[in-house]
Every structure is written in structure tokens, then in C-alpha cells.
CSV table of C-alpha atoms in Angstrom, one decimal:
chain,number,residue,atom,x,y,z
A,1,UNK,CA,-6.1,-30.5,10.0
A,2,UNK,CA,-6.6,-28.4,13.0
A,3,UNK,CA,-10.1,-26.8,13.7
A,4,UNK,CA,-10.1,-23.8,15.8
A,5,UNK,CA,-13.3,-22.1,17.3
A,6,UNK,CA,-13.4,-19.1,19.1
A,7,UNK,CA,-15.9,-17.9,21.5
A,8,UNK,CA,-17.6,-15.3,21.7
A,9,UNK,CA,-17.9,-14.3,18.2
A,10,UNK,CA,-18.9,-10.7,19.2
A,11,UNK,CA,-17.8,-9.0,22.7
A,12,UNK,CA,-19.4,-5.6,23.7
A,13,UNK,CA,-17.6,-4.5,27.1
A,14,UNK,CA,-17.6,-0.8,28.8
A,15,UNK,CA,-14.0,1.0,29.0
A,16,UNK,CA,-12.1,-0.3,32.0
A,17,UNK,CA,-14.2,-3.5,32.2
A,18,UNK,CA,-12.1,-6.8,31.6
A,19,UNK,CA,-12.6,-8.7,28.2
A,20,UNK,CA,-12.1,-12.6,27.8
A,21,UNK,CA,-11.9,-14.5,24.6
A,22,UNK,CA,-11.3,-18.4,24.2
A,23,UNK,CA,-10.2,-20.5,21.4
A,24,UNK,CA,-10.6,-24.4,21.4
A,25,UNK,CA,-8.5,-26.6,19.1
A,26,UNK,CA,-8.6,-30.2,17.9
A,27,UNK,CA,-4.7,-31.0,17.4
A,28,UNK,CA,-3.6,-31.9,20.9
A,29,UNK,CA,-0.1,-31.7,19.5
A,30,UNK,CA,-0.4,-28.2,19.3
A,31,UNK,CA,2.5,-26.1,21.4
A,32,UNK,CA,2.5,-22.7,20.2
A,33,UNK,CA,-0.5,-20.4,20.8
A,34,UNK,CA,-0.4,-16.9,19.5
A,35,UNK,CA,-3.3,-14.2,19.2
A,36,UNK,CA,-3.3,-11.6,16.7
A,37,UNK,CA,-5.1,-8.4,16.6
A,38,UNK,CA,-6.8,-7.0,13.7
A,39,UNK,CA,-7.7,-3.1,13.8
A,40,UNK,CA,-10.3,-1.9,11.3
A,41,UNK,CA,-8.6,-1.6,7.9
A,42,UNK,CA,-5.2,-3.0,9.2
A,43,UNK,CA,-3.3,-6.2,9.0
A,44,UNK,CA,-3.5,-8.7,12.0
A,45,UNK,CA,-0.6,-8.3,14.0
A,46,UNK,CA,0.8,-10.4,16.8
A,47,UNK,CA,-0.1,-9.1,20.1
A,48,UNK,CA,0.7,-12.2,22.6
A,49,UNK,CA,1.7,-15.7,22.4
A,50,UNK,CA,2.5,-18.6,24.6
A,51,UNK,CA,4.4,-22.0,24.5
A,52,UNK,CA,3.0,-25.4,26.0
A,53,UNK,CA,5.5,-25.3,28.7
A,54,UNK,CA,4.0,-22.5,30.3
A,55,UNK,CA,0.5,-21.9,31.9
A,56,UNK,CA,0.0,-18.3,31.6
A,57,UNK,CA,2.0,-14.9,30.3
A,58,UNK,CA,1.1,-11.4,30.8
A,59,UNK,CA,2.4,-8.3,29.1
A,60,UNK,CA,0.5,-5.2,30.6
A,61,UNK,CA,-2.8,-5.3,30.2
A,62,UNK,CA,-3.0,-8.5,28.4
A,63,UNK,CA,-2.5,-12.1,29.2
A,64,UNK,CA,-2.7,-15.5,28.1
A,65,UNK,CA,-3.6,-18.5,29.7
A,66,UNK,CA,-3.6,-22.2,28.5
A,67,UNK,CA,-5.3,-25.4,29.3
A,68,UNK,CA,-3.6,-28.2,27.3
A,69,UNK,CA,-5.8,-31.1,28.6
A,70,UNK,CA,-9.1,-29.3,27.7
A,71,UNK,CA,-7.5,-27.9,24.5
A,72,UNK,CA,-8.2,-24.7,25.0
A,73,UNK,CA,-6.5,-21.0,25.6
A,74,UNK,CA,-7.7,-17.7,26.5
A,75,UNK,CA,-6.9,-14.1,25.7
A,76,UNK,CA,-7.4,-11.6,28.8
A,77,UNK,CA,-7.5,-8.1,28.2
A,78,UNK,CA,-7.9,-6.0,31.5
A,79,UNK,CA,-8.9,-2.1,31.8
A,80,UNK,CA,-10.2,-2.0,28.3
A,81,UNK,CA,-9.6,1.1,26.3
A,82,UNK,CA,-11.2,2.2,23.1
A,83,UNK,CA,-8.0,1.3,21.1
A,84,UNK,CA,-8.5,-2.3,22.1
A,85,UNK,CA,-11.3,-2.6,19.7
A,86,UNK,CA,-10.6,-4.7,16.9
A,87,UNK,CA,-11.0,-8.5,15.6
A,88,UNK,CA,-8.9,-10.9,17.4
A,89,UNK,CA,-8.0,-14.0,16.1
A,90,UNK,CA,-6.1,-17.1,17.6
A,91,UNK,CA,-3.9,-19.5,15.7
A,92,UNK,CA,-2.6,-22.6,17.4
A,93,UNK,CA,0.1,-24.6,15.6
A,94,UNK,CA,2.6,-27.5,16.2
A,95,UNK,CA,6.0,-26.1,15.7
A,96,UNK,CA,9.2,-27.4,13.7
A,97,UNK,CA,6.5,-29.1,11.3
A,98,UNK,CA,5.8,-27.9,7.6
A,99,UNK,CA,2.4,-27.2,8.8
A,100,UNK,CA,-0.1,-24.5,7.5
A,101,UNK,CA,-1.3,-22.0,10.1
A,102,UNK,CA,-5.1,-21.9,10.4
A,103,UNK,CA,-6.3,-18.8,12.2
A,104,UNK,CA,-9.5,-19.2,14.4
A,105,UNK,CA,-13.1,-17.5,13.3
A,106,UNK,CA,-12.4,-14.3,14.9
A,107,UNK,CA,-13.8,-12.3,17.7
A,108,UNK,CA,-14.8,-8.5,17.4
A,109,UNK,CA,-14.3,-6.7,20.4
A,110,UNK,CA,-15.9,-3.4,21.0
A,111,UNK,CA,-15.2,-1.1,24.0
A,112,UNK,CA,-17.6,1.6,24.8
A,113,UNK,CA,-17.2,4.6,26.4
B,1,UNK,CA,12.9,-4.7,3.1
B,2,UNK,CA,12.0,-3.8,6.6
B,3,UNK,CA,8.1,-5.4,6.2
B,4,UNK,CA,6.1,-7.8,3.9
B,5,UNK,CA,5.3,-5.7,0.7
B,6,UNK,CA,2.2,-6.5,-1.8
B,7,UNK,CA,1.6,-5.2,-4.7
B,8,UNK,CA,-0.9,-3.6,-5.9
B,9,UNK,CA,-2.5,-2.2,-2.9
B,10,UNK,CA,-5.8,-1.8,-4.9
B,11,UNK,CA,-6.7,-3.8,-8.4
B,12,UNK,CA,-10.5,-3.2,-9.6
B,13,UNK,CA,-11.1,-6.0,-12.8
B,14,UNK,CA,-13.8,-6.9,-15.3
B,15,UNK,CA,-15.2,-10.6,-14.5
B,16,UNK,CA,-13.4,-12.9,-16.7
B,17,UNK,CA,-10.1,-11.4,-16.5
B,18,UNK,CA,-6.7,-12.6,-15.0
B,19,UNK,CA,-5.0,-10.6,-12.1
B,20,UNK,CA,-1.5,-11.4,-10.6
B,21,UNK,CA,-0.9,-10.4,-7.0
B,22,UNK,CA,2.4,-10.0,-5.6
B,23,UNK,CA,4.0,-10.6,-2.1
B,24,UNK,CA,8.0,-9.6,-1.2
B,25,UNK,CA,8.4,-11.4,2.0
B,26,UNK,CA,11.0,-10.1,4.8
B,27,UNK,CA,14.4,-11.2,3.9
B,28,UNK,CA,15.6,-14.6,5.5
B,29,UNK,CA,11.9,-16.0,6.2
B,30,UNK,CA,11.4,-19.1,4.9
B,31,UNK,CA,7.7,-19.8,5.2
B,32,UNK,CA,5.4,-17.8,3.4
B,33,UNK,CA,1.3,-17.6,3.4
B,34,UNK,CA,-1.6,-16.3,1.4
B,35,UNK,CA,-4.7,-15.6,2.9
B,36,UNK,CA,-8.1,-14.3,1.7
B,37,UNK,CA,-10.5,-11.9,3.9
B,38,UNK,CA,-13.7,-11.1,2.4
B,39,UNK,CA,-15.5,-8.1,4.0
B,40,UNK,CA,-15.9,-8.3,7.7
B,41,UNK,CA,-15.2,-12.1,7.7
B,42,UNK,CA,-12.2,-14.4,9.0
B,43,UNK,CA,-8.6,-15.2,7.7
B,44,UNK,CA,-9.2,-18.1,4.9
B,45,UNK,CA,-5.9,-19.9,4.2
B,46,UNK,CA,-5.2,-20.6,0.9
B,47,UNK,CA,-1.8,-21.4,0.3
B,48,UNK,CA,1.6,-22.0,2.2
B,49,UNK,CA,5.0,-22.1,1.2
B,50,UNK,CA,7.9,-23.3,3.6
B,51,UNK,CA,11.7,-23.4,2.1
B,52,UNK,CA,12.2,-25.9,-0.7
B,53,UNK,CA,9.3,-28.2,0.2
B,54,UNK,CA,6.4,-28.6,-2.1
B,55,UNK,CA,3.7,-26.2,-1.2
B,56,UNK,CA,0.5,-26.9,0.7
B,57,UNK,CA,-2.3,-25.8,-1.6
B,58,UNK,CA,-4.8,-27.3,0.1
B,59,UNK,CA,-6.8,-24.1,0.7
B,60,UNK,CA,-7.2,-23.1,-2.9
B,61,UNK,CA,-11.0,-22.6,-3.7
B,62,UNK,CA,-10.6,-23.5,-7.3
B,63,UNK,CA,-8.3,-24.6,-10.1
B,64,UNK,CA,-8.3,-20.8,-11.3
B,65,UNK,CA,-6.3,-20.0,-8.4
B,66,UNK,CA,-2.4,-20.7,-8.5
B,67,UNK,CA,0.8,-19.4,-6.8
B,68,UNK,CA,4.6,-20.0,-7.1
B,69,UNK,CA,7.2,-18.9,-5.1
B,70,UNK,CA,10.4,-18.1,-7.3
B,71,UNK,CA,13.8,-18.5,-5.5
B,72,UNK,CA,12.5,-18.9,-2.2
B,73,UNK,CA,11.6,-15.2,-1.9
B,74,UNK,CA,8.9,-13.6,-4.4
B,75,UNK,CA,5.3,-14.8,-4.5
B,76,UNK,CA,2.7,-14.6,-7.0
B,77,UNK,CA,-0.7,-15.4,-6.4
B,78,UNK,CA,-2.7,-15.8,-10.1
B,79,UNK,CA,-6.5,-15.7,-10.3
B,80,UNK,CA,-7.4,-16.6,-13.8
B,81,UNK,CA,-11.1,-15.9,-15.1
B,82,UNK,CA,-12.4,-13.7,-12.2
B,83,UNK,CA,-15.5,-14.0,-10.7
B,84,UNK,CA,-17.2,-11.3,-8.5
B,85,UNK,CA,-17.0,-13.8,-5.6
B,86,UNK,CA,-13.4,-13.3,-5.8
B,87,UNK,CA,-13.5,-9.8,-4.3
B,88,UNK,CA,-11.5,-9.6,-1.4
B,89,UNK,CA,-8.4,-8.5,0.5
B,90,UNK,CA,-5.7,-10.8,-0.2
B,91,UNK,CA,-3.2,-10.9,2.6
B,92,UNK,CA,0.4,-12.4,2.5
B,93,UNK,CA,2.6,-13.2,5.6
B,94,UNK,CA,6.1,-14.5,5.9
B,95,UNK,CA,7.0,-16.2,9.0
B,96,UNK,CA,9.9,-16.9,11.4
B,97,UNK,CA,9.8,-19.1,14.2
B,98,UNK,CA,6.2,-19.3,13.5
B,99,UNK,CA,5.6,-15.4,13.9
B,100,UNK,CA,3.7,-13.9,11.2
B,101,UNK,CA,4.2,-10.8,9.8
B,102,UNK,CA,1.6,-9.7,7.5
B,103,UNK,CA,1.4,-7.5,4.4
B,104,UNK,CA,-1.0,-4.5,4.1
B,105,UNK,CA,-2.9,-6.7,1.5
B,106,UNK,CA,-4.1,-6.4,-2.2
B,107,UNK,CA,-7.6,-5.5,-2.3
B,108,UNK,CA,-9.4,-7.2,-5.5
B,109,UNK,CA,-12.7,-6.0,-7.0
B,110,UNK,CA,-14.2,-7.8,-9.8
B,111,UNK,CA,-16.8,-5.8,-11.5
């Protein structure tokens, strides 16, 4: 099965700074790369995703970049705000197969004022 | 329904009792997942259903855990002879095109 690691496990930034979270995976066949955000006491929700035919995708203050050769993808958050404080999970997968979805270990982001 | 519904939202039980947790997925979503999340921890995969295929049960931690999905819709996760280490939030998610939509979870506390 897919081995998925995230770094760092915790990240503290000041409001307005940028944050970068990296997800490393083992299955070179993976072709879909989502990021989920879980606020305290809430359920995880998809915030951005990318497919393997694209190197970067941006949505306002968040972006995802993919390096298929090195088997990692990253979540970038610019101009961080307190509401960005949450745990972020990656979950790479090969689409079109009956494959379970393995989440990364999670990164706790704390945005301080 | 509009989202994934889970019940009960909270369950307190005594060690050794059996519990059933229910998940009602989004209509039309063929894939359904169960995950377990202990306090402050990550999402531990338990079981995955995809259409009429045999479920992937590789994440079930012991034979006390079982799950079924009737008619390709509602799923029930059953934990027999509960132990204190089973205390966690059990999250169900249904999926379309690999995008997971999670329910609010069932918080299980085993005394």
C-alpha cells in the first residue's frame, strides 16, 4: 500500500507569513493529489487538489505544487490568517482503481497574531 | 440527503458491550470509507467499500470490528466486546471522483 509522510508535523507561523507543508508518497503510479483541512472539532474537508498532468494549481491564498519525479507535493498558504489554523492532511491516490485512500500523518498549523 | 449523516453523534458504553455506528452516504456516491481518529491523532483507515466489489477490510484492527454496506448505500460499523482503547471518533466518508465528503463522526467513549 501507499506510504505517505508529511513534514513538518507541526508548524507555527505569524499572521501574514507563508506556510509550506510537504507530502511524500511511495507509489509512483499515484495521479491525484488532494489536501484536506480539519479545524478543531470539525470534519476534514477538501481544500485543493491537483492531478498529475498539472505541475501547480492556485486558489486565492492556497496553492499546491507537484514533483512527480521526486514523489512529493506541497501545500502553500500565503498571507496566513488565524482561520488557517488547523490540521492539514494529504491523501495521494491512483484514480480509477478500487484503492483505499491513505491519509498522511497530518500537519498541525498554528497561526499566531 | 445533502451530506453524509452519521449516528449516533455520541455513544458512551461500558467495556465489553457491543456498539453499532451508522453511516448514510450521499446519494449516488459508490465509494464509502470508515476511518478512526483518536484524540489529536491522524486518520486511521478501517474499511473501504466500492460499488459491488468485495470490501477492503485491511485496516480493521481486530476481529471484534466488522462492517457491512446494505444495498450499496447505508453502512454499519460494529464493534463487539468494546475495549477502552476503542474510544475514538469514527468518521465515515463517501466519495465521488475520489473527492471524499466526511460525516460529522460518531464519538465513542468506552468506560
